């Protein structure tokens, strides 16, 4: 079949589809309503893609800029899924991707006026959480009861993890810092909508309030996670009543917390009226967590024997130290934080929950004009653009025209790609939109998750003609509604197939085809807050910049 972005394109965007190589050497675009041809072009040269075992040709219909609904037609193949060309074509997608967080809110009922058919009872109040033995301190011995409500469920499970909350919340706050005009106009119909803060900030605050409660006020340390001992069953969130624990203080949790609270402190500064004192409190919380991490620089998270939920354990912490230092530098203006970053030694990598150095460079690059003379501005720009250059080069060589390499097909590969897009978009912006390829490569990344991939699925629930229908997501499975909760990006192809014991029917072992649209597949078809965040960012950016 023809692989194409099933949602569509802004009129000015580069527009590509992938066609299996066959006899046809040309394609046409037809109006989806009238069937009339509107464009005829040659297909690109056939090229093999080793990760999918296909030989494919690119159809480039960038020349078509007239708003409308269309399909691609190639002799001998079924017509493509329909797609739109339209200004602000990702508006609904962007609102949906943010709304997914609302649907995963812990400790609150979702009301029909906000959640429609996905209304549900409140789950996991988290007002009586026990301090686990691994987290005991003099001030809070084992069994101490603390209250840490709100926050988002991490993914398809019902636990809450600080490390993964860090990058997820950051990416939403960065989207707001980078594209404020866009988000001022977005209305996701949240309970807080219309309170004078944009919805993206309102949604981030639901999680930030929880994160604040995960800090021990006695010493500034931050618990690694709030969790059951074992995963809940595939039930609605109000059903489980297992005891909840906060588990071990970790250096990674403290640093990710410090970084995000530093960002949140500057984001909240203009909203004193809505949340008096919160900005200052966040800044203090960030500095206290930083202080704790200085005193405990190598407390790697180690899963206690009686806990089996997600571990998000990371043993390399130079990037976490640097990210926290960078955000504290931007927020406080203290040069000592810039030095603490060790900028000369910090590479820029594509961001992920365990590799956050790239976030430091992204924030520094965005705030460049406001930095003190201590900052090496040329270095900051170079770090972002050299990473973007590598991604752009991979993209331009790729038969599918995606920045993904074979080694990028890991657990959550779809989000690897969208984080690559975030870097490319950032490089495009800080280069005053001059460098060719950055914007096009980012557009290609979004095209891929919306259908221009080897599986032909749109990897976002509720969007596109052929979306994922059976994500590993407890509410989607248990609510009795056939359509899954919308707006979620599933993890995507992952040849690791760590769930193969439960899911014997993977269609292929090839990296780009190791995907199963079945609830069993937590390794290829789960949803997660860190995967949705770059979808929010990238869909906003591509509409704002084109
Ligand atoms: O996204 C995480 C991935 O990078 C890891 O390889 C995987 C196994 O440790 O865990 C993923 O995170 C899961 C977390 O541990 C628990 N909630 C669901 C997350 C997404 O599958």
Coordinates of C-alpha atoms and ligand atoms in Angstrom, one line a residue:
X1 CA 0.0 0.0 0.0
X2 CA 0.9 3.7 -0.3
X3 CA 2.3 5.0 3.0
X4 CA 1.2 8.6 3.7
X5 CA 0.6 11.0 6.5
X6 CA -3.2 10.3 7.0
X7 CA -3.9 13.7 8.7
X8 CA -2.3 16.0 6.2
X9 CA 0.0 18.9 5.6
X10 CA 0.2 22.7 5.9
X11 CA 0.1 24.2 2.4
X12 CA 3.7 25.4 2.5
X13 CA 5.1 22.0 3.8
X14 CA 7.2 19.5 2.0
X15 CA 4.7 16.7 1.1
X16 CA 6.1 13.2 0.6
X17 CA 4.6 9.7 0.4
X18 CA 6.2 6.3 0.1
X19 CA 5.2 4.0 -2.7
X20 CA 6.2 0.3 -3.0
X21 CA 8.4 -0.1 -6.1
X22 CA 6.6 -1.8 -9.0
X23 CA 5.9 -1.1 -12.6
X24 CA 4.5 2.4 -12.2
X25 CA 6.9 5.3 -12.7
X26 CA 4.4 8.1 -11.9
X27 CA 1.6 9.0 -9.5
X28 CA -1.3 11.4 -9.5
X29 CA -3.0 13.3 -6.8
X30 CA -6.8 13.2 -7.0
X31 CA -9.4 15.4 -5.2
X32 CA -10.9 13.0 -2.6
X33 CA -14.5 14.3 -3.2
X34 CA -14.7 14.6 -7.0
X35 CA -12.0 12.1 -8.0
X36 CA -10.5 14.7 -10.4
X37 CA -6.7 14.6 -10.9
X38 CA -5.0 17.7 -9.7
X39 CA -1.3 16.8 -10.0
X40 CA 0.8 14.3 -12.0
X41 CA 4.5 13.7 -11.2
X42 CA 7.2 11.1 -11.6
X43 CA 8.1 8.8 -8.7
X44 CA 11.7 8.9 -7.3
X45 CA 14.2 6.1 -8.0
X46 CA 13.6 2.8 -6.2
X47 CA 15.6 2.3 -3.1
X48 CA 15.8 -0.7 -0.6
X49 CA 15.1 -0.1 3.1
X50 CA 16.9 -2.8 5.0
X51 CA 14.9 -2.3 8.2
X52 CA 11.6 -3.1 6.5
X53 CA 12.8 -5.3 3.7
X54 CA 11.0 -3.2 1.2
X55 CA 12.1 -1.4 -2.0
X56 CA 10.3 1.9 -2.2
X57 CA 10.0 5.1 -4.3
X58 CA 9.2 8.6 -3.0
X59 CA 6.2 10.5 -4.3
X60 CA 6.9 14.3 -3.9
X61 CA 3.8 16.4 -4.2
X62 CA 5.1 19.5 -2.5
X63 CA 3.9 21.5 -5.5
X64 CA 0.3 21.0 -4.5
X65 CA -0.6 23.9 -2.1
X66 CA -4.3 24.4 -2.7
X67 CA -6.3 23.6 0.4
X68 CA -8.5 20.5 0.1
X69 CA -8.9 16.8 0.7
X70 CA -7.0 14.5 -1.6
X71 CA -5.7 10.9 -2.2
X72 CA -2.6 9.6 -4.0
X73 CA -3.2 7.2 -6.9
X74 CA -0.6 4.9 -8.4
X75 CA -1.5 2.4 -11.2
X76 CA -1.8 -1.1 -9.8
X77 CA -2.2 -0.1 -6.1
X78 CA -5.2 0.9 -4.0
X79 CA -5.6 4.7 -3.6
X80 CA -3.9 6.1 -0.5
X81 CA -5.8 7.1 2.6
X82 CA -7.3 10.6 2.3
X83 CA -5.3 13.6 3.7
X84 CA -6.0 17.3 4.0
X85 CA -3.9 20.3 2.9
X86 CA -4.9 23.1 5.1
X87 CA -3.6 25.9 7.3
X88 CA -3.5 24.9 11.0
X89 CA -4.0 21.3 9.9
X90 CA -2.6 19.9 13.2
X91 CA -4.9 22.0 15.4
X92 CA -7.1 19.0 16.4
X93 CA -4.2 16.7 16.7
X94 CA -2.3 19.1 19.0
X95 CA -5.4 19.6 21.2
X96 CA -5.9 15.8 21.3
X97 CA -2.3 15.1 22.2
X98 CA -2.5 17.5 25.1
X99 CA -5.9 16.2 26.1
X100 CA -4.4 12.7 26.4
X101 CA -2.7 13.9 29.6
X102 CA -6.0 15.0 31.1
X103 CA -7.4 11.6 30.4
X104 CA -4.4 10.1 32.4
X105 CA -4.9 12.3 35.4
X106 CA -4.7 10.5 38.7
X107 CA -6.9 11.4 41.7
X108 CA -9.8 13.1 39.9
X109 CA -13.0 12.1 38.2
X110 CA -13.2 13.0 34.5
X111 CA -16.6 14.7 33.9
X112 CA -18.7 14.3 30.8
X113 CA -18.4 18.0 30.0
X114 CA -14.6 17.6 29.6
X115 CA -14.2 13.9 28.8
X116 CA -17.3 13.1 26.7
X117 CA -17.7 9.3 26.4
X118 CA -14.4 8.8 28.2
X119 CA -15.8 10.2 31.5
X120 CA -14.8 8.0 34.4
X121 CA -14.6 7.9 38.2
X122 CA -11.6 9.1 40.1
X123 CA -8.7 6.7 40.6
X124 CA -5.8 6.5 43.0
X125 CA -6.4 9.4 45.5
X126 CA -2.7 9.0 46.7
X127 CA -3.5 11.0 49.9
X128 CA -2.3 8.1 52.1
X129 CA 1.0 6.8 50.6
X130 CA 3.5 4.8 52.7
X131 CA 7.2 5.6 52.8
X132 CA 8.8 2.3 51.7
X133 CA 11.8 0.9 53.6
X134 CA 14.1 1.9 50.8
X135 CA 13.0 5.5 51.2
X136 CA 13.2 5.8 55.0
X137 CA 15.0 8.7 56.6
X138 CA 15.2 9.9 60.2
X139 CA 12.5 12.5 59.6
X140 CA 10.3 10.0 57.7
X141 CA 10.9 6.4 58.9
X142 CA 9.5 3.4 57.0
X143 CA 5.7 3.4 57.1
X144 CA 5.3 7.1 57.5
X145 CA 2.1 8.2 55.7
X146 CA 2.5 11.1 53.2
X147 CA 0.1 12.7 50.8
X148 CA 1.1 13.0 47.1
X149 CA -2.1 13.3 45.0
X150 CA -2.6 14.4 41.4
X151 CA 0.0 13.9 38.6
X152 CA -0.4 11.7 35.5
X153 CA -0.3 8.0 35.3
X154 CA 2.9 7.3 33.5
X155 CA 1.6 5.2 30.6
X156 CA -0.7 2.2 30.3
X157 CA 0.0 1.5 34.0
X158 CA -1.2 3.4 37.0
X159 CA 2.2 4.4 38.6
X160 CA 3.9 7.7 38.8
X161 CA 7.6 8.1 38.1
X162 CA 9.6 11.3 38.7
X163 CA 12.3 10.6 36.1
X164 CA 9.8 10.1 33.3
X165 CA 7.7 13.0 34.6
X166 CA 10.8 15.2 34.3
X167 CA 11.3 15.1 30.6
X168 CA 7.5 14.9 29.8
X169 CA 6.6 18.0 31.8
X170 CA 9.7 19.8 30.5
X171 CA 8.7 19.2 26.9
X172 CA 5.2 20.6 27.5
X173 CA 6.7 23.7 29.3
X174 CA 9.3 24.1 26.5
X175 CA 6.5 24.0 23.9
X176 CA 4.8 26.8 25.8
X177 CA 8.1 28.8 26.1
X178 CA 8.9 28.4 22.4
X179 CA 5.4 28.9 20.9
X180 CA 3.4 31.1 23.2
X181 CA 1.2 32.6 20.5
X182 CA 0.2 29.2 19.2
X183 CA -0.8 27.9 22.7
X184 CA -2.6 31.0 23.7
X185 CA -5.1 30.1 21.0
X186 CA -5.5 26.4 21.9
X187 CA -8.4 25.3 24.0
X188 CA -8.4 21.7 25.1
X189 CA -11.6 22.1 27.2
X190 CA -10.0 21.2 30.5
X191 CA -11.7 21.9 33.9
X192 CA -9.3 24.8 34.3
X193 CA -9.8 26.3 30.7
X194 CA -10.4 30.0 30.8
X195 CA -8.7 30.7 34.1
X196 CA -6.2 33.1 32.5
X197 CA -3.5 30.5 32.0
X198 CA -3.0 28.6 28.7
X199 CA -4.2 25.0 28.8
X200 CA -0.7 23.6 28.2
X201 CA 0.4 25.3 31.5
X202 CA -2.8 24.2 33.3
X203 CA -2.1 20.6 32.3
X204 CA 1.6 20.7 33.2
X205 CA 0.5 22.1 36.7
X206 CA -1.5 19.0 37.4
X207 CA 1.7 17.0 37.3
X208 CA 3.9 19.7 38.9
X209 CA 1.7 19.8 41.9
X210 CA 2.3 16.1 42.4
X211 CA 6.0 16.4 41.8
X212 CA 6.3 19.0 44.5
X213 CA 4.8 16.5 47.0
X214 CA 7.5 14.0 46.1
X215 CA 10.2 16.1 47.7
X216 CA 11.1 15.4 51.3
X217 CA 10.9 18.8 52.9
X218 CA 13.3 17.6 55.6
X219 CA 16.3 17.3 53.2
X220 CA 15.3 18.3 49.7
X221 CA 15.7 14.7 48.4
X222 CA 13.1 13.5 45.9
X223 CA 11.5 10.0 45.9
X224 CA 12.1 8.1 42.6
X225 CA 8.5 6.9 42.2
X226 CA 5.0 6.5 43.7
X227 CA 3.8 3.0 42.9
X228 CA 2.0 -0.2 43.8
X229 CA 4.3 -3.1 44.5
X230 CA 3.1 -4.8 41.4
X231 CA 1.2 -3.6 38.3
X232 CA -2.6 -3.3 38.6
X233 CA -4.8 -5.5 36.4
X234 CA -6.4 -4.3 33.2
X235 CA -9.1 -2.4 35.1
X236 CA -10.4 1.1 35.3
X237 CA -8.4 3.3 37.6
X238 CA -11.0 3.4 40.4
X239 CA -10.9 -0.4 40.8
X240 CA -7.5 -1.1 42.3
X241 CA -6.9 -0.5 46.0
X242 CA -3.4 -1.8 46.5
X243 CA -1.2 0.1 49.0
X244 CA 0.8 2.9 47.4
X245 CA 4.4 3.6 48.3
X246 CA 7.1 6.2 47.7
X247 CA 10.3 4.3 46.9
X248 CA 14.0 5.3 47.3
X249 CA 15.3 8.8 46.9
X250 CA 17.6 8.9 43.8
X251 CA 20.0 11.3 42.3
X252 CA 18.4 11.2 38.9
X253 CA 15.0 12.0 40.4
X254 CA 16.4 14.9 42.4
X255 CA 18.1 16.4 39.3
X256 CA 15.3 15.9 36.9
X257 CA 13.0 17.4 39.5
X258 CA 15.4 20.4 40.0
X259 CA 15.6 21.0 36.2
X260 CA 11.8 20.9 35.7
X261 CA 11.0 23.0 38.8
X262 CA 13.6 25.6 37.6
X263 CA 11.7 25.8 34.2
X264 CA 8.3 25.8 35.9
X265 CA 9.4 28.7 38.2
X266 CA 10.1 31.0 35.2
X267 CA 7.0 29.8 33.4
X268 CA 4.8 30.5 36.5
X269 CA 6.3 34.0 37.2
X270 CA 3.6 35.8 35.1
X271 CA 0.8 33.8 36.8
X272 CA 1.1 35.1 40.3
X273 CA -2.6 36.0 40.3
X274 CA -3.7 32.4 39.5
X275 CA -1.1 30.7 41.8
X276 CA 0.3 33.2 44.3
X277 CA 3.8 32.3 45.5
X278 CA 4.1 29.2 43.4
X279 CA 7.0 30.5 41.2
X280 CA 9.1 31.3 44.2
X281 CA 8.3 28.0 45.9
X282 CA 9.3 26.1 42.7
X283 CA 12.6 27.9 42.6
X284 CA 13.3 27.0 46.2
X285 CA 12.3 23.4 45.6
X286 CA 14.7 23.2 42.6
X287 CA 17.6 24.6 44.6
X288 CA 16.9 22.3 47.5
X289 CA 16.9 19.2 45.2
X290 CA 20.1 20.4 43.6
X291 CA 21.7 20.7 47.0
X292 CA 20.6 17.2 47.9
X293 CA 22.1 15.8 44.7
X294 CA 25.4 17.5 45.4
X295 CA 25.5 15.7 48.7
X296 CA 24.3 12.4 47.2
X297 CA 25.9 12.4 43.7
X298 CA 25.6 8.6 43.0
X299 CA 22.4 7.3 44.4
X300 CA 21.4 5.2 41.5
X301 CA 17.9 3.8 41.6
X302 CA 18.0 0.1 42.5
X303 CA 14.7 -1.8 42.4
X304 CA 13.9 -3.2 45.9
X305 CA 13.1 -7.0 45.9
X306 CA 9.4 -6.5 46.7
X307 CA 8.7 -3.9 43.9
X308 CA 8.3 -4.9 40.2
X309 CA 7.0 -1.8 38.5
X310 CA 8.9 0.4 36.0
X311 CA 12.4 1.2 37.1
X312 CA 13.6 4.2 35.0
X313 CA 17.0 3.5 36.4
X314 CA 19.9 5.3 34.9
X315 CA 23.6 4.9 36.0
X316 CA 25.1 7.8 33.9
X317 CA 24.2 11.0 35.6
X318 CA 26.5 13.7 34.0
X319 CA 23.7 14.7 31.7
X320 CA 21.2 15.0 34.5
X321 CA 23.6 17.2 36.5
X322 CA 24.2 19.3 33.4
X323 CA 20.5 19.7 32.6
X324 CA 19.6 20.8 36.2
X325 CA 22.5 23.2 36.2
X326 CA 21.5 24.7 32.9
X327 CA 17.9 25.3 33.9
X328 CA 19.0 26.7 37.3
X329 CA 21.4 29.0 35.5
X330 CA 18.7 30.3 33.1
X331 CA 16.2 30.8 35.9
X332 CA 18.6 32.3 38.5
X333 CA 21.2 34.0 36.4
X334 CA 23.9 32.6 38.7
X335 CA 27.1 31.9 36.7
X336 CA 28.2 29.2 39.1
X337 CA 25.4 27.0 37.6
X338 CA 26.8 27.5 34.1
X339 CA 30.2 26.3 35.3
X340 CA 28.6 23.4 37.1
X341 CA 27.2 22.3 33.8
X342 CA 30.7 21.5 32.5
X343 CA 29.5 22.7 29.0
X344 CA 32.8 21.8 27.2
X345 CA 32.3 18.1 28.1
X346 CA 28.5 17.8 27.5
X347 CA 27.5 16.5 24.1
X348 CA 24.1 17.2 22.6
X349 CA 22.1 14.0 22.1
X350 CA 18.5 13.3 21.0
X351 CA 16.6 13.7 24.3
X352 CA 15.1 10.6 26.0
X353 CA 14.2 9.9 29.7
X354 CA 17.7 8.6 30.3
X355 CA 19.6 11.1 28.2
X356 CA 18.6 14.7 29.0
X357 CA 21.8 16.6 28.0
X358 CA 20.1 17.7 24.8
X359 CA 17.4 19.5 26.9
X360 CA 20.1 21.7 28.5
X361 CA 21.3 22.8 25.0
X362 CA 17.7 23.4 23.8
X363 CA 16.9 25.6 26.8
X364 CA 20.2 27.5 26.6
X365 CA 19.7 28.1 22.9
X366 CA 16.2 29.4 23.4
X367 CA 17.2 31.8 26.1
X368 CA 20.5 32.8 24.4
X369 CA 19.8 36.6 24.2
X370 CA 19.2 36.7 27.9
X371 CA 22.2 34.7 29.1
X372 CA 25.0 36.3 31.1
X373 CA 28.5 36.8 29.5
X374 CA 29.6 33.5 31.2
X375 CA 27.8 31.5 28.6
X376 CA 29.7 30.4 25.5
X377 CA 27.0 31.4 22.9
X378 CA 28.8 30.0 19.9
X379 CA 29.2 26.6 21.6
X380 CA 25.5 26.5 22.5
X381 CA 24.5 27.2 18.9
X382 CA 27.0 24.7 17.6
X383 CA 25.9 21.9 19.8
X384 CA 22.3 22.1 18.5
X385 CA 23.1 22.7 14.8
X386 CA 25.7 19.9 14.6
X387 CA 23.2 17.4 16.0
X388 CA 20.6 18.7 13.6
X389 CA 23.0 18.4 10.7
X390 CA 23.6 14.7 11.5
X391 CA 19.8 14.1 11.7
X392 CA 19.2 16.0 8.5
X393 CA 21.9 13.9 6.7
X394 CA 20.4 10.6 7.8
X395 CA 17.0 11.9 6.7
X396 CA 18.1 12.9 3.2
X397 CA 19.8 9.5 2.6
X398 CA 16.9 7.4 4.0
X399 CA 14.7 5.6 1.5
X400 CA 11.7 6.4 3.6
X401 CA 13.1 9.9 4.2
X402 CA 13.1 9.7 8.0
X403 CA 16.0 10.6 10.4
X404 CA 15.8 7.2 12.1
X405 CA 18.8 4.8 12.0
X406 CA 18.5 1.1 12.5
X407 CA 19.7 1.5 16.1
X408 CA 16.8 3.9 16.8
X409 CA 14.2 1.1 16.6
X410 CA 14.0 0.7 20.4
X411 CA 11.2 0.6 23.0
X412 CA 9.4 3.9 22.2
X413 CA 11.0 4.3 18.7
X414 CA 8.2 6.7 17.6
X415 CA 9.2 9.1 20.3
X416 CA 12.9 8.8 19.4
X417 CA 11.8 10.2 16.0
X418 CA 9.7 13.0 17.4
X419 CA 12.5 14.0 19.8
X420 CA 14.8 14.1 16.7
X421 CA 12.2 16.4 15.1
X422 CA 12.2 18.6 18.2
X423 CA 16.0 19.1 17.9
X424 CA 15.6 19.8 14.1
X425 CA 12.9 22.4 14.7
X426 CA 14.9 24.1 17.4
X427 CA 17.9 24.3 15.1
X428 CA 15.7 25.7 12.4
X429 CA 14.4 28.4 14.7
X430 CA 17.8 29.4 16.2
X431 CA 19.3 29.5 12.7
X432 CA 16.7 32.1 11.8
X433 CA 15.0 29.5 9.6
X434 CA 17.8 29.5 7.0
X435 CA 19.2 26.0 6.9
X436 CA 17.6 23.8 4.2
X437 CA 16.4 20.4 5.3
X438 CA 15.8 20.9 9.0
X439 CA 12.1 21.8 8.7
X440 CA 11.5 19.2 6.0
X441 CA 13.2 16.4 8.1
X442 CA 10.9 17.4 11.1
X443 CA 7.9 17.3 8.9
X444 CA 8.9 13.8 7.7
X445 CA 9.1 12.7 11.3
X446 CA 5.5 13.7 12.0
X447 CA 4.5 12.2 8.6
X448 CA 6.0 8.9 9.8
X449 CA 4.0 8.6 13.0
X450 CA 0.8 9.6 11.1
X451 CA 1.1 6.8 8.6
X452 CA 4.2 7.2 6.4
X453 CA 5.8 4.2 8.0
X454 CA 6.4 0.5 7.1
X455 CA 3.3 -0.7 9.0
X456 CA 0.9 1.8 7.4
X457 CA -0.7 2.5 10.8
X458 CA -1.2 6.0 12.1
X459 CA 0.5 5.6 15.5
X460 CA -1.8 8.2 17.1
X461 CA -5.0 6.9 18.5
X462 CA -8.1 8.6 17.0
X463 CA -6.2 10.3 14.2
X464 CA -6.0 9.1 10.6
X465 CA -7.9 6.6 8.5
X466 CA -6.0 3.6 9.9
X467 CA -5.0 4.3 13.5
X468 CA -3.8 2.0 16.3
X469 CA -6.9 0.6 18.0
X470 CA -5.7 -1.6 20.8
X471 CA -3.0 0.3 22.8
X472 CA -1.6 -1.3 26.0
X473 CA -3.5 1.3 28.1
X474 CA -5.6 0.1 31.0
X475 CA -8.5 2.6 30.6
X476 CA -8.7 2.0 26.8
X477 CA -8.9 -1.7 27.5
X478 CA -11.3 -1.6 30.4
X479 CA -13.8 1.1 29.6
X480 CA -16.1 -1.0 27.3
X481 CA -15.7 1.6 24.5
X482 CA -14.3 0.1 21.3
X483 CA -12.3 3.2 20.3
X484 CA -9.3 3.7 22.5
X485 CA -8.8 7.0 24.4
X486 CA -7.8 9.4 21.7
X487 CA -4.7 11.5 21.2
X488 CA -2.1 8.9 22.4
X489 CA 1.1 8.1 20.5
X490 CA 1.9 4.4 20.8
X491 CA 5.5 3.3 21.4
X492 CA 6.0 1.9 17.9
X493 CA 8.2 -0.7 16.2
X494 CA 10.6 -2.4 18.5
X495 CA 12.6 -5.4 17.4
X496 CA 13.4 -6.1 21.1
X497 CA 9.9 -7.6 21.3
X498 CA 10.3 -7.9 25.1
X499 CA 6.7 -9.0 25.4
X500 CA 6.9 -11.8 22.9
X501 CA 5.9 -14.4 25.6
X502 CA 2.5 -12.7 25.8
X503 CA 2.2 -11.7 22.1
X504 CA 3.2 -14.5 19.7
X505 CA 1.7 -12.8 16.6
X506 CA 4.2 -10.1 15.8
X507 CA 4.1 -9.9 12.0
X508 CA 7.9 -9.7 11.5
X509 CA 11.2 -9.6 13.2
X510 CA 12.4 -6.7 11.0
X511 CA 13.0 -3.5 13.0
X512 CA 10.5 -1.3 11.2
X513 CA 7.8 -4.0 11.2
X514 CA 8.2 -5.2 14.8
X515 CA 4.8 -3.7 15.8
X516 CA 1.7 -5.4 17.0
X517 CA -1.6 -3.5 17.4
X518 CA -2.7 -5.6 20.4
X519 CA -3.2 -4.8 24.0
X520 CA -0.7 -7.5 24.9
X521 CA 2.1 -5.5 23.4
X522 CA 3.5 -3.3 26.1
X523 CA 6.9 -3.2 24.2
X524 CA 5.4 -1.8 20.9
X525 CA 1.9 -0.6 21.6
X526 CA 1.9 1.0 25.0
X527 CA 1.3 4.8 25.4
X528 CA 3.4 7.0 27.7
X529 CA 3.6 10.6 28.8
X530 CA 7.2 11.0 27.6
X531 CA 6.2 9.9 24.1
X532 CA 3.2 12.2 23.8
X533 CA 5.1 15.3 24.8
X534 CA 7.2 15.7 21.7
X535 CA 4.0 15.0 19.7
X536 CA 2.5 18.1 21.4
X537 CA 5.7 20.1 20.7
X538 CA 6.2 19.0 17.1
X539 CA 2.6 19.4 15.9
X540 CA 2.5 22.9 17.4
X541 CA 5.9 23.8 15.9
X542 CA 5.1 22.6 12.4
X543 CA 1.9 24.6 12.3
X544 CA 3.5 27.7 13.8
X545 CA 6.5 27.7 11.5
X546 CA 4.7 26.8 8.2
Ligands
LIG1 O1 10.1 3.8 28.1 C1 10.8 2.8 28.9 C2 11.8 2.1 28.0 O2 12.8 3.0 27.6 C3 12.4 0.9 28.8 O3 13.2 0.2 27.9 C4 11.3 0.0 29.3 C5 11.8 -1.2 30.1 O4 12.4 -0.7 31.3 O5 10.4 0.8 30.1 C6 9.7 1.8 29.5 O6 9.0 2.5 30.4 C7 7.8 1.9 30.9 C8 7.9 2.0 32.4 O7 9.0 1.3 32.9 C9 6.6 1.7 33.1 N1 5.5 2.3 32.5 C10 5.3 2.1 31.1 C11 6.6 2.6 30.4 C12 6.4 2.5 28.9 O8 6.4 1.2 28.4

